[in-house]
Short mmCIF file of C-alpha atoms in Angstrom, two decimals:
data_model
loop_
_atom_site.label_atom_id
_atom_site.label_comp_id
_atom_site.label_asym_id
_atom_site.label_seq_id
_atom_site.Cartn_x
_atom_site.Cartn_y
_atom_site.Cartn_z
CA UNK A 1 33.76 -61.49 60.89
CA UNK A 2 36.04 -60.30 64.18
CA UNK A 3 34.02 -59.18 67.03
CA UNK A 4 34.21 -55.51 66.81
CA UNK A 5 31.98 -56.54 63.99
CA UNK A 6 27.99 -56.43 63.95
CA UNK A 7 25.99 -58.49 62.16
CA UNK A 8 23.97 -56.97 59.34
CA UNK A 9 20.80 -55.44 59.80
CA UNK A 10 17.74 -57.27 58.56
CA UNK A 11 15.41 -56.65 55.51
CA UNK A 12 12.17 -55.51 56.20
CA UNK A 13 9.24 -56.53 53.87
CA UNK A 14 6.08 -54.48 54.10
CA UNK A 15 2.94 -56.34 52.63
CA UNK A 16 -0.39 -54.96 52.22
CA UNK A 17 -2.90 -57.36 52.35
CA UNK A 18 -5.81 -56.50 49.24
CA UNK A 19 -8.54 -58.49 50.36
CA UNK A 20 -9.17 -61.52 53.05
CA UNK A 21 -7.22 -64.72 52.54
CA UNK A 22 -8.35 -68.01 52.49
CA UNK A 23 -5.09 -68.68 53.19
CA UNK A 24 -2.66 -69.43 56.28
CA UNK A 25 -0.31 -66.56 56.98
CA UNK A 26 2.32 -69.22 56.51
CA UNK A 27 1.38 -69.70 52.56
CA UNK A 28 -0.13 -66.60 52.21
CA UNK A 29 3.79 -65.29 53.12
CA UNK A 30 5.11 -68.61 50.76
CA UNK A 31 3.70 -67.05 48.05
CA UNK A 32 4.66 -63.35 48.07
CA UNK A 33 8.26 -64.00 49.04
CA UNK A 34 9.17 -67.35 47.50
CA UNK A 35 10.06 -68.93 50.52
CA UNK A 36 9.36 -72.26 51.67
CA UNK A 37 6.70 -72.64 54.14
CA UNK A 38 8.57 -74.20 56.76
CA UNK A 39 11.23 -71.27 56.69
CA UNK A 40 8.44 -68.75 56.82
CA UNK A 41 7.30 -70.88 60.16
CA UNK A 42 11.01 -70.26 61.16
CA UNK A 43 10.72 -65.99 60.77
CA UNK A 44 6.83 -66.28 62.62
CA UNK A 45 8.32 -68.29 65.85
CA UNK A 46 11.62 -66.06 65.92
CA UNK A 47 8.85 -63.21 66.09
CA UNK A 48 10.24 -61.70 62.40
CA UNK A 49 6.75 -61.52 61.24
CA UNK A 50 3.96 -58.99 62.56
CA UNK A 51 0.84 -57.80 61.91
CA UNK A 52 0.35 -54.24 62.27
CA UNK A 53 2.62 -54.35 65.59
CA UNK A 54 2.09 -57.22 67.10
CA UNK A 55 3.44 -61.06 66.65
CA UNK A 56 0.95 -63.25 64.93
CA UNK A 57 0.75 -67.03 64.74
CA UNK A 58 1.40 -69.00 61.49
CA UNK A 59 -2.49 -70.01 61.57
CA UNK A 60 -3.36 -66.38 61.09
CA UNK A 61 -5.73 -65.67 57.99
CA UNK A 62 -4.60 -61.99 56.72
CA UNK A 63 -7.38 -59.64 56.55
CA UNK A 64 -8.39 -56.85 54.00
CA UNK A 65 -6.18 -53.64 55.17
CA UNK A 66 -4.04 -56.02 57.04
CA UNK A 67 0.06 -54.32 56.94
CA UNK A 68 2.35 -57.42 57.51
CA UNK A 69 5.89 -56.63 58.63
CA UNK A 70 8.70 -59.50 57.65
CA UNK A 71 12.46 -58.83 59.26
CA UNK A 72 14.76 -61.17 56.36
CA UNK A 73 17.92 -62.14 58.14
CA UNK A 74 20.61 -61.46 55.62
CA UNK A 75 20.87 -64.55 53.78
CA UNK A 76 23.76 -67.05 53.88
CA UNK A 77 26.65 -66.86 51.27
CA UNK A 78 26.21 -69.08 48.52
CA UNK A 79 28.95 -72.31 48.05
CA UNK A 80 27.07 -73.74 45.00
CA UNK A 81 29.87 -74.12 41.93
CA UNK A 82 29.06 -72.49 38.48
CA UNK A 83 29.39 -74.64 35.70
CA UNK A 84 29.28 -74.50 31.92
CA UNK A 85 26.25 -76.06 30.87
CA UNK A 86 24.40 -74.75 27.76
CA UNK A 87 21.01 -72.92 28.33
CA UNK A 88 19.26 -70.86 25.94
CA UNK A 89 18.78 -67.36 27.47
CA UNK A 90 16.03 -65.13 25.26
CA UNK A 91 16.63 -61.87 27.12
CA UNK A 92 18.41 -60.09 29.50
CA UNK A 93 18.58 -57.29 31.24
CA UNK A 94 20.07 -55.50 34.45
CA UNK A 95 17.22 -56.86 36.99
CA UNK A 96 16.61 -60.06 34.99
CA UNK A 97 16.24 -63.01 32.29
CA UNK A 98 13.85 -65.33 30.75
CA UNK A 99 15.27 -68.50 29.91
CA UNK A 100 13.95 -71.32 27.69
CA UNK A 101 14.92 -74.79 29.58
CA UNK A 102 15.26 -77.86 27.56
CA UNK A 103 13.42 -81.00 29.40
CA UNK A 104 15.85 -83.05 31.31
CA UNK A 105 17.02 -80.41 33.38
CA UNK A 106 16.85 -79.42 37.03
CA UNK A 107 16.03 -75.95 37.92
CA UNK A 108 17.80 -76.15 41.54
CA UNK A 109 20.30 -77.97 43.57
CA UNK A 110 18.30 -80.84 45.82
CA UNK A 111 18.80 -83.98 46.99
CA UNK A 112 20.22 -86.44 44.45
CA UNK A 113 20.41 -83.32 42.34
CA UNK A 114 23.74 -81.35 44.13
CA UNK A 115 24.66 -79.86 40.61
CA UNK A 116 24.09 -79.98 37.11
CA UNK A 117 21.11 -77.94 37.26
CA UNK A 118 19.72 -74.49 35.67
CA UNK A 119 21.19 -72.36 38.59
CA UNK A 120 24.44 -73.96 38.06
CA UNK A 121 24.48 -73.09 34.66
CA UNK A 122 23.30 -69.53 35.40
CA UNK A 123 26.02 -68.60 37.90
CA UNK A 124 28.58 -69.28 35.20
CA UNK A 125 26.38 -67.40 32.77
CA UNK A 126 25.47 -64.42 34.41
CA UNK A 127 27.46 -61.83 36.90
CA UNK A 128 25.22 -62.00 39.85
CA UNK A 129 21.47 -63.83 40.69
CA UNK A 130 19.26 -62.51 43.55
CA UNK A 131 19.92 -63.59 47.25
CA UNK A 132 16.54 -64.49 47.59
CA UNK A 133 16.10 -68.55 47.58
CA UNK A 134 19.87 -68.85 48.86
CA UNK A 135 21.36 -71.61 49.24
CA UNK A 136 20.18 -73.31 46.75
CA UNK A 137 17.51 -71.16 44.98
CA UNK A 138 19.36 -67.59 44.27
CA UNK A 139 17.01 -65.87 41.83
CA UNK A 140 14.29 -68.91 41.19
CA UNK A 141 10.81 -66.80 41.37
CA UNK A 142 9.12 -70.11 39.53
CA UNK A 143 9.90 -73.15 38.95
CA UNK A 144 9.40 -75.59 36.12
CA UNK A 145 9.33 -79.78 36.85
CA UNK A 146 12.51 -81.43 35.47
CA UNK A 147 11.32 -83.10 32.03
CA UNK A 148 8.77 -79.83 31.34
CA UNK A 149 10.42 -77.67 28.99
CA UNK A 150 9.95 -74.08 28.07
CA UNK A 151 9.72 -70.60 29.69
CA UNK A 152 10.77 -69.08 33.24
CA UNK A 153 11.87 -65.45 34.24
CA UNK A 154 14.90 -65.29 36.68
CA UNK A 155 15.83 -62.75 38.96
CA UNK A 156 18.95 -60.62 39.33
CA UNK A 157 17.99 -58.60 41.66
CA UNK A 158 16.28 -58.94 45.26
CA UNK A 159 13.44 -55.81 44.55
CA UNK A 160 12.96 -57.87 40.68
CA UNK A 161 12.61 -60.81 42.94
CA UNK A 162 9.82 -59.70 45.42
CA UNK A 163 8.00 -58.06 42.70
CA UNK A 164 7.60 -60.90 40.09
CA UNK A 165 6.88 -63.10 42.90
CA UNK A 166 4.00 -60.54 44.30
CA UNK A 167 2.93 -60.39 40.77
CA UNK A 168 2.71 -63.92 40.45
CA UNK A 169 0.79 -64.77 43.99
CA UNK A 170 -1.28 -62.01 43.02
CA UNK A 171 -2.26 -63.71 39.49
CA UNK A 172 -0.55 -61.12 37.28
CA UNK A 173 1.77 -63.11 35.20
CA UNK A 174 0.59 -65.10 32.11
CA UNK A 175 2.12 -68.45 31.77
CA UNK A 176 0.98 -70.66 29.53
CA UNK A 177 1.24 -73.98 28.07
CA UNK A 178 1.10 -76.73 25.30
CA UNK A 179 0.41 -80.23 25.98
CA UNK A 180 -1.29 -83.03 24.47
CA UNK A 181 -2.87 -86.22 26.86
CA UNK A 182 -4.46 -88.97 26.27
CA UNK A 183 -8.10 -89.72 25.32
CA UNK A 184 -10.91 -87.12 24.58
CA UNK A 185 -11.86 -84.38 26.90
CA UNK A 186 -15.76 -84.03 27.37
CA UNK A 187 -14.96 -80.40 26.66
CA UNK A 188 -13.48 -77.70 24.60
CA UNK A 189 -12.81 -75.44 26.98
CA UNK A 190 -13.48 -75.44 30.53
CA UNK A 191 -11.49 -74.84 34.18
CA UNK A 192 -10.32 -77.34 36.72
CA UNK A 193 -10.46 -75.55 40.49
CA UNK A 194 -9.51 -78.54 42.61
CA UNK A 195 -7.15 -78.40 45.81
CA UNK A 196 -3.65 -80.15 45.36
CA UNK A 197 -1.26 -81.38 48.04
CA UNK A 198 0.94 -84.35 48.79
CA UNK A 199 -0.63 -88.29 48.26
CA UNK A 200 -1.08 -89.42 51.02
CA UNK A 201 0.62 -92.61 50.66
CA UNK A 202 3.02 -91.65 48.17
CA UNK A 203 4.99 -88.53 49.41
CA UNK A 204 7.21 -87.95 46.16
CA UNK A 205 3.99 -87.53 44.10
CA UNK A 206 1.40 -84.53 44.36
CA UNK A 207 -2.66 -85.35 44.32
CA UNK A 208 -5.93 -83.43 44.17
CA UNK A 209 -6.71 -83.80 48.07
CA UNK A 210 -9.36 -81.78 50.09
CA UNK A 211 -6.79 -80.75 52.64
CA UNK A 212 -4.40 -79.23 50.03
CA UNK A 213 -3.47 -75.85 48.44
CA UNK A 214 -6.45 -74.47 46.14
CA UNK A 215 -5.25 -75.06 42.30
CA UNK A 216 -7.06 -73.52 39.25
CA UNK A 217 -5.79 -74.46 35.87
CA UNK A 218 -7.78 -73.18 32.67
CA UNK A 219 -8.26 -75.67 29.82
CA UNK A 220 -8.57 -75.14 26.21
CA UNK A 221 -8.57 -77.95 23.37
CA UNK A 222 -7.20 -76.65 20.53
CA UNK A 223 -6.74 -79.96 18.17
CA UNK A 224 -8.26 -83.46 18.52
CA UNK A 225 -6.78 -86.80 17.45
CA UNK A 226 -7.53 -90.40 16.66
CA UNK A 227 -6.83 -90.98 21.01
CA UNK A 228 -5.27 -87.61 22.21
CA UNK A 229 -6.04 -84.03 22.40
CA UNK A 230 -3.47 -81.31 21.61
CA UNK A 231 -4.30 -78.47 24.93
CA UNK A 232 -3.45 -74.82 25.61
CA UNK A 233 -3.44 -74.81 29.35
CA UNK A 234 -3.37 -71.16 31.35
CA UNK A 235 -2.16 -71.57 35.02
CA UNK A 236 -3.96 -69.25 37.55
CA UNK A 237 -2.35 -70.64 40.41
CA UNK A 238 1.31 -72.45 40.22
CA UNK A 239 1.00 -75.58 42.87
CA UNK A 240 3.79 -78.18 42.10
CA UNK A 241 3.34 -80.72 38.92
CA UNK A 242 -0.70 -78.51 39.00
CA UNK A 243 -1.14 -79.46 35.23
CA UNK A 244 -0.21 -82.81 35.88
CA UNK A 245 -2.71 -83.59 38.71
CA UNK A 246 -5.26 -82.12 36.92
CA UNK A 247 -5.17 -83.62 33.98
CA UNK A 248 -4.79 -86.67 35.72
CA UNK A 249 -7.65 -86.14 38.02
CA UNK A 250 -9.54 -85.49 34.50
CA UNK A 251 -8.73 -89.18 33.41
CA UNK A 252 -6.79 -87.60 30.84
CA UNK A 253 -2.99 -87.98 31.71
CA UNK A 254 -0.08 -86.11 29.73
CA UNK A 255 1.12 -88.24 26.85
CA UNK A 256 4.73 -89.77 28.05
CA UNK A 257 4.38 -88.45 31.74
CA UNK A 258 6.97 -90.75 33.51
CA UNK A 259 4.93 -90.14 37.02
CA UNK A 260 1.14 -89.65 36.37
CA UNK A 261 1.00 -91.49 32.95
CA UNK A 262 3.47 -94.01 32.58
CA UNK A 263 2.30 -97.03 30.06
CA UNK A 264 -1.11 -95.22 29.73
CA UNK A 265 -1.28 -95.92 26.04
CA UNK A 266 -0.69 -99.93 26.37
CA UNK A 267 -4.79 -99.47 28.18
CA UNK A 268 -5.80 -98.68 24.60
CA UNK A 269 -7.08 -101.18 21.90
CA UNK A 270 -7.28 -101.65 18.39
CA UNK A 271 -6.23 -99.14 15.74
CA UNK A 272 -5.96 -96.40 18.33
CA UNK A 273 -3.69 -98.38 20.24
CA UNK A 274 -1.46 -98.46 17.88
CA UNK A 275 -1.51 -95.01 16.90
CA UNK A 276 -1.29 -93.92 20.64
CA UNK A 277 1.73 -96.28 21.23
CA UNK A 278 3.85 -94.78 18.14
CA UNK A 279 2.70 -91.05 19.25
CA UNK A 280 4.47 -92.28 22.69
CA UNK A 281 7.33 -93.63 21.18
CA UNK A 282 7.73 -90.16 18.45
CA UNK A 283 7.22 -87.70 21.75
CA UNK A 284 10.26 -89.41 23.56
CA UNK A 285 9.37 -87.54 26.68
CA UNK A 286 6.74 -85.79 29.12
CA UNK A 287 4.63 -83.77 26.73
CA UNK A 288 4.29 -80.81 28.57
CA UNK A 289 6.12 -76.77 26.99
CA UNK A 290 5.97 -73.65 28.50
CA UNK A 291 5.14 -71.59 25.64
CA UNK A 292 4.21 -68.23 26.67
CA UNK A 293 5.36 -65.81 29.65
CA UNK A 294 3.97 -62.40 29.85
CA UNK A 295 4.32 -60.35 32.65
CA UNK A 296 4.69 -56.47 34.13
CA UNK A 297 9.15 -55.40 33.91
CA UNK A 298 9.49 -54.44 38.14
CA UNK A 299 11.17 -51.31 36.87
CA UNK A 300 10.00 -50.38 33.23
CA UNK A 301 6.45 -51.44 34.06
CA UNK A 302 6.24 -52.36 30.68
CA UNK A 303 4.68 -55.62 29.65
CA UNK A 304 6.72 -58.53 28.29
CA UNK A 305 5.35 -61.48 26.63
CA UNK A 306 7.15 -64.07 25.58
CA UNK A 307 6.55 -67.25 23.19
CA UNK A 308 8.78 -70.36 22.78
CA UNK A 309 7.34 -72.82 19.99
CA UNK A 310 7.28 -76.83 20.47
CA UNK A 311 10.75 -78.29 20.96
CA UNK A 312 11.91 -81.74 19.24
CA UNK A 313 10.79 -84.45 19.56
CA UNK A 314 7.57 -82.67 20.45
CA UNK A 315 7.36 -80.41 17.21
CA UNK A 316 7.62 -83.83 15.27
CA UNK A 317 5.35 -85.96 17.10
CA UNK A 318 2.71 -82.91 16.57
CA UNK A 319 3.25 -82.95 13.07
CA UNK A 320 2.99 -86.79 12.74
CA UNK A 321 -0.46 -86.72 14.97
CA UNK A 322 -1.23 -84.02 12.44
CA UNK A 323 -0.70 -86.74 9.50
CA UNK A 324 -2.36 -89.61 10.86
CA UNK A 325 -4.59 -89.36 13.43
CA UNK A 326 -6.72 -85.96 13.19
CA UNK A 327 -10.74 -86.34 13.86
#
């Protein structure tokens, strides 16, 4: 840019606020625009974010009939390489995509992660992905934890963008999932509505703690085995590794979950033992698919829904648990 240049005007985001938050304006904003929390604290001090017309703090709990005003600086260029890495895309359009990821792969660039990853393999895919998340998130509205596998919708466009992520903050998408942990849940179908944030003495890993982020994850056993249960798990709120926690919280970890589970099985005795150390050994991995996505097109407003069915070496665990070990 020369100086007889200007620099580009911002974006301006109009919110209406539905009912009163429990929230922080800071995560109440996190939500609706998939942006970090500490970059929405950036836009409140640099006075980009308003209620009605004045400047509010980050502390501020929107109110019912509350109008919040958000200036978006234009977003920096991207420098992130594309690179031809095989992903399974099941649709497509002009605004955006659902994907099914395999396990074992990254959905964004981070550190000790710099490529490699799903957006990587979506900028060589795909002609453009939404600004939104730039640098290193263009067109993430969700995300899914590196060894879960299954379903996400990606954005192409900046209006897709806002809207799915509106849609999801506001509890409108469907996303649902398959899992099977260990042990025997006291029910068959219940909800878990505990808070999640980071442990507090272990900052890489995510706990149920009083101070966090309200999670509610809906619970539904659909099979029971000789020392698992097969689950169909809805999400109502999309906290980071929420399932996980939960289940773990539960006493009831997810079969072959490297962080929250790891050698859970070798706790068990006798001829469950057994059975629960060759179901580890058959899954090969965190037992944890994204099977279903459903949610409103931003520009049809038609409905999509989505299914993806068990991937190997899940589908053949399942079907060996299915041969030995139902009760």
């Amino acid at each position: 840019m020369n100086g007889s240049e200007s620099p580009p005007e911002p974006e301006r985001i109009r919110l209406k606020v539905d009912f009163d938050s429990p929230e922080r304006l800071d995560a109440w904003l996190s939500d609706r625009l998939d942006l970090s929390r500490s970059r929405v604290a950036v836009l409140v001090a640099e006075g980009r974010v308003r209620v009605g017309a004045e400047a509010v703090r980050k502390s501020y709990r929107p109110r019912a009939g509350d109008v919040v005003d958000v200036d978006l600086p234009s977003p920096a260029p991207t420098t992130l390489a594309a690179e031809s890495i095989s992903v399974s895309i099941v649709y497509e359009d002009e605004c955006l995509l659902v994907v099914d990821k395999p396990s074992g792969l990254v959905v964004h660039p981070a550190p000790g992660h710099p490529s490699g990853t799903l957006v990587n393999a979506l900028l060589f895919r795909c002609d453009r992905l939404s600004s939104i998340g730039l640098p290193f998130r263009p067109g993430i509205v969700h995300r899914l934890d590196r060894d879960t596998s299954g379903l996400m919708v990606v954005a192409k466009e900046d209006s897709a963008h806002r809207a799915l992520a509106a849609d999801i903050a506001a509890r409108r998408v469907g996303r649902g999932y398959l899992s099977m942990s260990w042990g025997h849940l006291p029910e068959e179908r219940f909800s878990v509505d505990r808070p999640i944030g980071r442990h507090p003495k272990d900052r890489k890993r995510m706990a149920v703690v009083e101070t966090g982020r309200r999670a509610l994850t809906h619970v539904r056993r659909l099979e029971r085995f000789a020392a698992a249960d097969l689950l169909a798990l809805r999400l109502q709120t999309g906290r980071t590794h929420q399932i996980r926690v939960h289940l773990l919280e539960l006493g009831h970890p997810i079969v072959r979950d490297p962080v929250y589970g790891s050698g859970w099985q070798r706790g068990m005795t006798g001829a469950g033992g057994r059975w629960a150390e060759e179901l580890a050994r058959r899954s090969g991995r965190l037992f944890l698919h994204a099977a279903r996505l459903s949610f409103v097109h931003p520009v049809s407003g038609e409905r999509l829904t989505f299914t993806s069915p068990l991937p190997e070496p899940l589908s053949s665990a399942l079907s060996w648990a299915r041969k030995t070990g139902r009760r």
